[in-house]
Coordinates of C-alpha atoms in Angstrom, one line a residue:
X821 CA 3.9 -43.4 50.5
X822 CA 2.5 -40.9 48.0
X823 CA 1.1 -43.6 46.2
X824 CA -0.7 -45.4 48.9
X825 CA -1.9 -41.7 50.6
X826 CA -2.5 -39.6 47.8
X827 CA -3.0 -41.4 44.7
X828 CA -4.9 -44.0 45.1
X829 CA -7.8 -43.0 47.4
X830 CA -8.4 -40.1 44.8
X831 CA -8.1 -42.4 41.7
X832 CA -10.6 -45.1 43.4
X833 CA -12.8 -42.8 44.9
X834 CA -13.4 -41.1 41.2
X835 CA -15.5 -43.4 38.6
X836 CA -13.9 -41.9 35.7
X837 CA -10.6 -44.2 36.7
X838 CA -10.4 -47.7 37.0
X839 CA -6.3 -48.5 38.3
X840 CA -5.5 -51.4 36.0
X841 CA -1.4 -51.9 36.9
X842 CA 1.0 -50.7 40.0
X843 CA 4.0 -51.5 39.7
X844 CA 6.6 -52.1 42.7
X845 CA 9.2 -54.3 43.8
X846 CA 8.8 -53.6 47.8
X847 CA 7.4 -56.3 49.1
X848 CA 5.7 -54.8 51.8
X849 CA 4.2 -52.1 49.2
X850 CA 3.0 -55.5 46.9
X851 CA 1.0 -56.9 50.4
X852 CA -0.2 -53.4 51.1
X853 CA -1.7 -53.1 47.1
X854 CA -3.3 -56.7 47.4
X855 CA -5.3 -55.5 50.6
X856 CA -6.6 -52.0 49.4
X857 CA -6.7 -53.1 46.1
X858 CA -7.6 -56.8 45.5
X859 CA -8.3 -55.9 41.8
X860 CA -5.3 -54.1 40.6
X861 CA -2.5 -56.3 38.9
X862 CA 0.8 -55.5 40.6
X863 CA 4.1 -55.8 37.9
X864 CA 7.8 -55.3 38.6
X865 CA 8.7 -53.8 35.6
X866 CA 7.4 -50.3 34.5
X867 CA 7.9 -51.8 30.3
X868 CA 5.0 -54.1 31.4
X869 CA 2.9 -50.6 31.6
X870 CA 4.2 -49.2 29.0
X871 CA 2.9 -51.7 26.8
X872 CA -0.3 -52.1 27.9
X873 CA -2.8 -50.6 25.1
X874 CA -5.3 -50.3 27.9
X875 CA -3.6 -48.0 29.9
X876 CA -4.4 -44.1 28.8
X877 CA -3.1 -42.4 32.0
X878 CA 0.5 -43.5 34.2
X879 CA 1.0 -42.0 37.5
X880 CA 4.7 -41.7 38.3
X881 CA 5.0 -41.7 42.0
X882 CA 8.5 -43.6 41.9
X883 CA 11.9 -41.8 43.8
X884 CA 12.9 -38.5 42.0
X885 CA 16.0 -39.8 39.9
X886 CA 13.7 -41.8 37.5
X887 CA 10.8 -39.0 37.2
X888 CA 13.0 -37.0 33.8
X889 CA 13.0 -40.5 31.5
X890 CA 9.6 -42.3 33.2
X891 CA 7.9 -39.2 31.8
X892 CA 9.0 -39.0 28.6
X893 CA 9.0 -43.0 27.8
X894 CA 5.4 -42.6 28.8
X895 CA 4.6 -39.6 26.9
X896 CA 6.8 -41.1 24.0
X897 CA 4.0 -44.3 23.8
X898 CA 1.4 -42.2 24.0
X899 CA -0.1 -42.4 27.8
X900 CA -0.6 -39.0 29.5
X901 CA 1.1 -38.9 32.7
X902 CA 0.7 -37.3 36.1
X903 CA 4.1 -37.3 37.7
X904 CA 5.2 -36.3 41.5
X905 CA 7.0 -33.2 42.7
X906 CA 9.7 -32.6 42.8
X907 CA 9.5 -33.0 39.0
X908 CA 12.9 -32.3 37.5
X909 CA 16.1 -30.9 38.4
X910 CA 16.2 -28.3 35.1
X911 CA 14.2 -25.6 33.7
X912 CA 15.0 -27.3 29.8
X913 CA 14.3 -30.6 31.3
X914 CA 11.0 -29.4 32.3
X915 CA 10.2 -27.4 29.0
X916 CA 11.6 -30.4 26.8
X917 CA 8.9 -32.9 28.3
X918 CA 5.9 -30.5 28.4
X919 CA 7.0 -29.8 24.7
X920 CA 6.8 -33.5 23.7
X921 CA 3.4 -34.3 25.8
X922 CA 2.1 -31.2 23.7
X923 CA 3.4 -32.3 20.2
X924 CA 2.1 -36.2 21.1
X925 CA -1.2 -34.1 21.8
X926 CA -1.3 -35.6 25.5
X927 CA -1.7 -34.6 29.1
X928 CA 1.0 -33.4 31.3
X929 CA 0.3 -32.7 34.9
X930 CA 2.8 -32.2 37.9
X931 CA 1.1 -33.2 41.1
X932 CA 1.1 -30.0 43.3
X933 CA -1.5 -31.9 45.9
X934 CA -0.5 -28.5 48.5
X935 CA -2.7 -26.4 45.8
X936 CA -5.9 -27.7 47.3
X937 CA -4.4 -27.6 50.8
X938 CA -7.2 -25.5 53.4
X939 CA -5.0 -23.0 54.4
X940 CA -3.6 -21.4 51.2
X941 CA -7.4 -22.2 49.8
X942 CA -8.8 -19.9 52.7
X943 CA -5.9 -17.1 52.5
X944 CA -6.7 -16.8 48.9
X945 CA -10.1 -16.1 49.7
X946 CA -9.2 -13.7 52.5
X947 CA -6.8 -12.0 50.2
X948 CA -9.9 -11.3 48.1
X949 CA -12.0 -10.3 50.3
X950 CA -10.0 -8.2 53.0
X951 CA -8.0 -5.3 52.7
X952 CA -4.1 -5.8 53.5
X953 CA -3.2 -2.7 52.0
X954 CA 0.6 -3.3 50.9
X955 CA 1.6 -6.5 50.8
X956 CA 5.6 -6.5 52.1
X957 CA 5.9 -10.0 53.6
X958 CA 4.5 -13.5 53.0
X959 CA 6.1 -16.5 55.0
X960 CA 5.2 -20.0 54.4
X961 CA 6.6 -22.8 56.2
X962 CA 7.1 -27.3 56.8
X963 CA 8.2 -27.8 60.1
X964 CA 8.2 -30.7 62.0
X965 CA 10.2 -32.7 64.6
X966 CA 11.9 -35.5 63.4
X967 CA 15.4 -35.7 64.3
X968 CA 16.1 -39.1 63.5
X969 CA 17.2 -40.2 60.2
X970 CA 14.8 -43.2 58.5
X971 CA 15.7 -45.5 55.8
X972 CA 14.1 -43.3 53.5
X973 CA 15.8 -42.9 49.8
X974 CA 14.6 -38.8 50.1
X975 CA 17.3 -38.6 52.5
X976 CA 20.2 -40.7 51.3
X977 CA 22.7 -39.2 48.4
X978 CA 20.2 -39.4 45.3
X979 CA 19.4 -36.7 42.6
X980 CA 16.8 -34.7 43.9
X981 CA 17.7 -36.1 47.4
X982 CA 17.4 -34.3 50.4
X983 CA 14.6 -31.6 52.4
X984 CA 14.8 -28.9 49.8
X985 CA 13.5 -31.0 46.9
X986 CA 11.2 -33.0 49.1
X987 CA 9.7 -30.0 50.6
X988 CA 10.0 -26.7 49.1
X989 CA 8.3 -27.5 45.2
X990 CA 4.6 -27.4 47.9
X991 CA 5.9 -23.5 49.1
X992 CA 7.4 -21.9 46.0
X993 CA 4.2 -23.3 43.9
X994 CA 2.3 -21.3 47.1
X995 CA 4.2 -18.8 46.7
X996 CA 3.8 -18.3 42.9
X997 CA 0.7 -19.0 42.5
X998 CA -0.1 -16.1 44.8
X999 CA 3.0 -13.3 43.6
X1000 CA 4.2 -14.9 40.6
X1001 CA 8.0 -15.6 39.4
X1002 CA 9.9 -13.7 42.1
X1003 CA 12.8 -11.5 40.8
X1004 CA 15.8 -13.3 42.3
X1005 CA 16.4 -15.9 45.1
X1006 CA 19.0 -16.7 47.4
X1007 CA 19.1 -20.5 49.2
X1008 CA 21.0 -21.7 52.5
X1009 CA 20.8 -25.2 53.1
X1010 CA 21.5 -27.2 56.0
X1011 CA 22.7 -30.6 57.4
X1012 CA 21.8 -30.7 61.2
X1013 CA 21.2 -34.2 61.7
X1014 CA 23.5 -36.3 62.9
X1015 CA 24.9 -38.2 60.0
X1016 CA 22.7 -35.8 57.3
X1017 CA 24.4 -36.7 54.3
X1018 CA 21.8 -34.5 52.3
X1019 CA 19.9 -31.2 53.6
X1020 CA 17.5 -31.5 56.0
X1021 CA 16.8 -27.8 57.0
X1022 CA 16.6 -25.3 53.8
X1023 CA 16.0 -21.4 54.0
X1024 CA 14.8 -19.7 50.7
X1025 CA 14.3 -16.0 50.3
X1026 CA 12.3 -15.0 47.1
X1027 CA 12.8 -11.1 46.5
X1028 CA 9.8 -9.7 44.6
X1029 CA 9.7 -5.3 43.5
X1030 CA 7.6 -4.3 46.9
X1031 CA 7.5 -7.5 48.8
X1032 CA 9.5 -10.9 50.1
X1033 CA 8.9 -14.5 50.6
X1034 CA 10.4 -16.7 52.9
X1035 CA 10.2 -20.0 52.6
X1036 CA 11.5 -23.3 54.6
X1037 CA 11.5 -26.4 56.3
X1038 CA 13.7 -28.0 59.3
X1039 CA 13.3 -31.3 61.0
X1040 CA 14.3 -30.1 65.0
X1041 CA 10.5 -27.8 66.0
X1042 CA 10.0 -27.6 69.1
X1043 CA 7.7 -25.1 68.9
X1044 CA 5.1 -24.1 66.7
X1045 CA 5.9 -21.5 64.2
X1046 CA 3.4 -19.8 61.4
X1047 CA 2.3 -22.1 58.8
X1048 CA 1.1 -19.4 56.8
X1049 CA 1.9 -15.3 57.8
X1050 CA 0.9 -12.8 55.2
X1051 CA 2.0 -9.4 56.4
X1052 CA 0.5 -5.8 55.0
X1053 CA 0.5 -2.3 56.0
X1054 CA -3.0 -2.5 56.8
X1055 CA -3.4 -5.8 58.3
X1056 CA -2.1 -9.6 58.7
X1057 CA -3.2 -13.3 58.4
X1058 CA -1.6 -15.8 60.4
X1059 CA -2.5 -19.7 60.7
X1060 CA -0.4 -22.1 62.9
X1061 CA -0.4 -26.4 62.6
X1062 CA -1.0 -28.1 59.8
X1063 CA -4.5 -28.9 58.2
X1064 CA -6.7 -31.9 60.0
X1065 CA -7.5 -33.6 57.7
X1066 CA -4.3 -33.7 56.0
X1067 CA -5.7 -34.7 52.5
X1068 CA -9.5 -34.6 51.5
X1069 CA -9.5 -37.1 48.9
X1070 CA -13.6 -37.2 48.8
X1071 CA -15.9 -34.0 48.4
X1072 CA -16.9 -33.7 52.3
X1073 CA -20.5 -32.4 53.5
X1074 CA -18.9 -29.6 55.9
X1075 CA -16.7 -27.9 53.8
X1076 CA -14.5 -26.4 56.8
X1077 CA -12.1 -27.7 59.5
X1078 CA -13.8 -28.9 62.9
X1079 CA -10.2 -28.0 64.6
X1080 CA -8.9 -25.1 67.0
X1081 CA -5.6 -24.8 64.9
X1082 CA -5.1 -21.2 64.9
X1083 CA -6.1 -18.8 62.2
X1084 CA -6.6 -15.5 63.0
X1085 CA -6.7 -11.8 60.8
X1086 CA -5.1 -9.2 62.4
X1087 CA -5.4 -4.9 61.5
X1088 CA -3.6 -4.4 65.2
X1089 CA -1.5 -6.2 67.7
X1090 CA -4.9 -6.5 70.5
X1091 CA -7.8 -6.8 67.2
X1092 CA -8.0 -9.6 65.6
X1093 CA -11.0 -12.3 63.7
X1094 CA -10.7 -16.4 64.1
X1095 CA -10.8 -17.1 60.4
X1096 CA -12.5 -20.2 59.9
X1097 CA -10.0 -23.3 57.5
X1098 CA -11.5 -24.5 55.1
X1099 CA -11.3 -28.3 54.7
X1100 CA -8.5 -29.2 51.8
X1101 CA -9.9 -30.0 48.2
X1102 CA -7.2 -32.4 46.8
X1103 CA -10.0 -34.6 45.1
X1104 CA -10.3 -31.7 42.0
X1105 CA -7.1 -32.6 40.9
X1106 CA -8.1 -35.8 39.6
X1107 CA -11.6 -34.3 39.4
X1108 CA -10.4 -31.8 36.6
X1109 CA -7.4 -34.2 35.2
X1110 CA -10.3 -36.6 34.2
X1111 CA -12.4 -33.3 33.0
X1112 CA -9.2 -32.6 31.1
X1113 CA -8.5 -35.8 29.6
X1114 CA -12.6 -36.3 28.3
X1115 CA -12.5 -33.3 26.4
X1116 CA -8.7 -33.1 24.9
X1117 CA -7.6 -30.1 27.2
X1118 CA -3.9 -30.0 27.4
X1119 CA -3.3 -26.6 28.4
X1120 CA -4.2 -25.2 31.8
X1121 CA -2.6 -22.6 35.1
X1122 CA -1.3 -26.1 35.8
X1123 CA 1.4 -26.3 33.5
X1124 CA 2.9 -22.6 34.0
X1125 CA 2.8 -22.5 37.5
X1126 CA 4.9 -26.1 37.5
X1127 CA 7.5 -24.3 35.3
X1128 CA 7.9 -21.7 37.5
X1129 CA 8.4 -23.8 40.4
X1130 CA 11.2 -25.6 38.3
X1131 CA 12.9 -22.3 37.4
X1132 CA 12.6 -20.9 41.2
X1133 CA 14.2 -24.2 42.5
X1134 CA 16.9 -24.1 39.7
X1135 CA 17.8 -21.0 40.4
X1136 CA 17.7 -21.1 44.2
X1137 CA 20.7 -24.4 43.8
X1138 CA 22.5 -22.3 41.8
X1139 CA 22.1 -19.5 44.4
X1140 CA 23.3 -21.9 47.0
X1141 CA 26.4 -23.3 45.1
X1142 CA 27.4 -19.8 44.7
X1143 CA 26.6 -18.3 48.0
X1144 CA 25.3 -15.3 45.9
X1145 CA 21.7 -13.7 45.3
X1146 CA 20.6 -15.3 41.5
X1147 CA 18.0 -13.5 39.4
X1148 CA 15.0 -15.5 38.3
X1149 CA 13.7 -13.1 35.7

């Protein structure tokens, strides 16, 4: 799925990429890459990429368990790589790899696609440009209503199975990128589906010294909840629904949503501003990877927020093994 919605829209809309190999062994996925991609060689085995002299750039967008030694047999032949969140399960996992890509003198990049989402685009603006006096809450949220269980390998006993690693690397890398590394964390998950045999609802808590996060997912909404609530002493932003469109894989002409989704700022419960979305801008990551790649840059925000997305997640597990509040810092 990430493949075929994220990846390679963005990779064949940009002329600085030309997609030479995919490789899969889902039939379906092989019919769907012959249609959109008449062009692109499909392989079944990732060692036929690896070898490939041609290839200067491999796109991991396989299921989590393979993402640790995918990355680092690329990086060991010399290709930069773009993997998919969630990236690994460890902090020295994550440090070990971005240590070898920078030795080899390559490229290392952790796709956090929810970066260029519209909404946390226009609250970082706002946040600029309006006063919210103390910050003391920010809440950031995935909800949706699915309460049946696909065939789906996210949801089936895997490493890195389940809502939490499916979900919450998009709203800690948020929330990071706006507070930095919170203090400590503490994690509940959940199994509310029937037949759940990995989470499907999580609740995170990020403390920070004057403010908290909250952060979570669940598969049984019924009714809308904030997508986005910043809370200060002098005023609030709230957005509800998710973006339309979901991903903006091509540089649009009107640069903001045409929806009524909900997006107001607030300084009192009767006063408040329609604030309007801006449309997402997931095409600079490939737009800036390419950027990166032409002129030898290896080190960018990029790679420091991914590691503290890593740390906040490790710690948050170990938080919920041990039913206690972990410190991050």
């Amino acid at each position: 799925m990430s493949g075929r919605e994220f990846h390679l829209p963005a990779l064949i809309g940009n002329l600085s990429f030309r997609v030479k190999l995919a490789q899969t062994r889902n039939e379906k996925n092989r019919m769907d890459l012959k249609v959109a991609c008449p062009d692109v060689e499909i392989v079944s085995d990732f060692e036929e990429i690896l070898a490939d002299d041609e290839i200067d750039l491999v796109v991991i967008t396989a299921p989590n368990d393979v993402h640790f030694s995918y990355t680092k047999a690329a990086l060991l032949r010399g290709k930069h790589v773009v993997c998919e969140k969630p990236f690994v399960e460890r902090y020295a996992e994550a440090l070990e790899l971005f240590n070898l890509a920078e030795e080899k003198n390559l490229i290392l990049r952790i796709f956090h696609n929810r970066k260029y989402d519209g909404d946390i685009l226009t609250l970082k603006e706002l946040m600029k440009e309006r006063d919210f006096g103390k910050i003391v809450s920010f809440s950031t949220r995935f909800s949706r209503y699915r309460p049946e269980i696909g065939d789906n390998w996210r949801f089936k006993k895997t490493i890195m199975g389940g809502l939490f690693y499916d979900l919450a690397p998009h709203l800690v890398h948020h929330t990071v990128s706006l507070f930095g590394l919170p203090e400590s964390v503490f994690l509940n998950l959940f199994f509310e589906r029937e037949g759940s045999v990995v989470d499907d609802h999580f609740e995170l808590t990020m403390y920070y010294p004057a403010m908290t996060a909250f952060v979570g997912g669940d598969m049984f909404e019924r009714e809308l909840r904030p997508r986005l609530h910043l809370i200060g002493t002098k005023a609030s932003y709230v957005k509800y629904g998710f973006d339309y469109p979901d991903s903006v894989n091509v540089k649009p002409e009107n640069p903001y949503q045409e929806t009524n989704l909900r997006s107001v700022f607030k300084t009192s419960p009767d006063d408040e501003e329609y604030i309007p979305l801006l449309k997402g801008k997931h095409y600079r990551f490939y737009e800036m990877l390419a950027e990166h790649i032409a002129n030898g840059l290896t080190e960018d925000e990029d790679k420091e927020l991914a590691l503290a997305v890593i740390l906040t997640m490790e710690k948050a597990m170990e938080s919920y093994q041990t039913k206690k509040v972990v410190n991050v810092k």
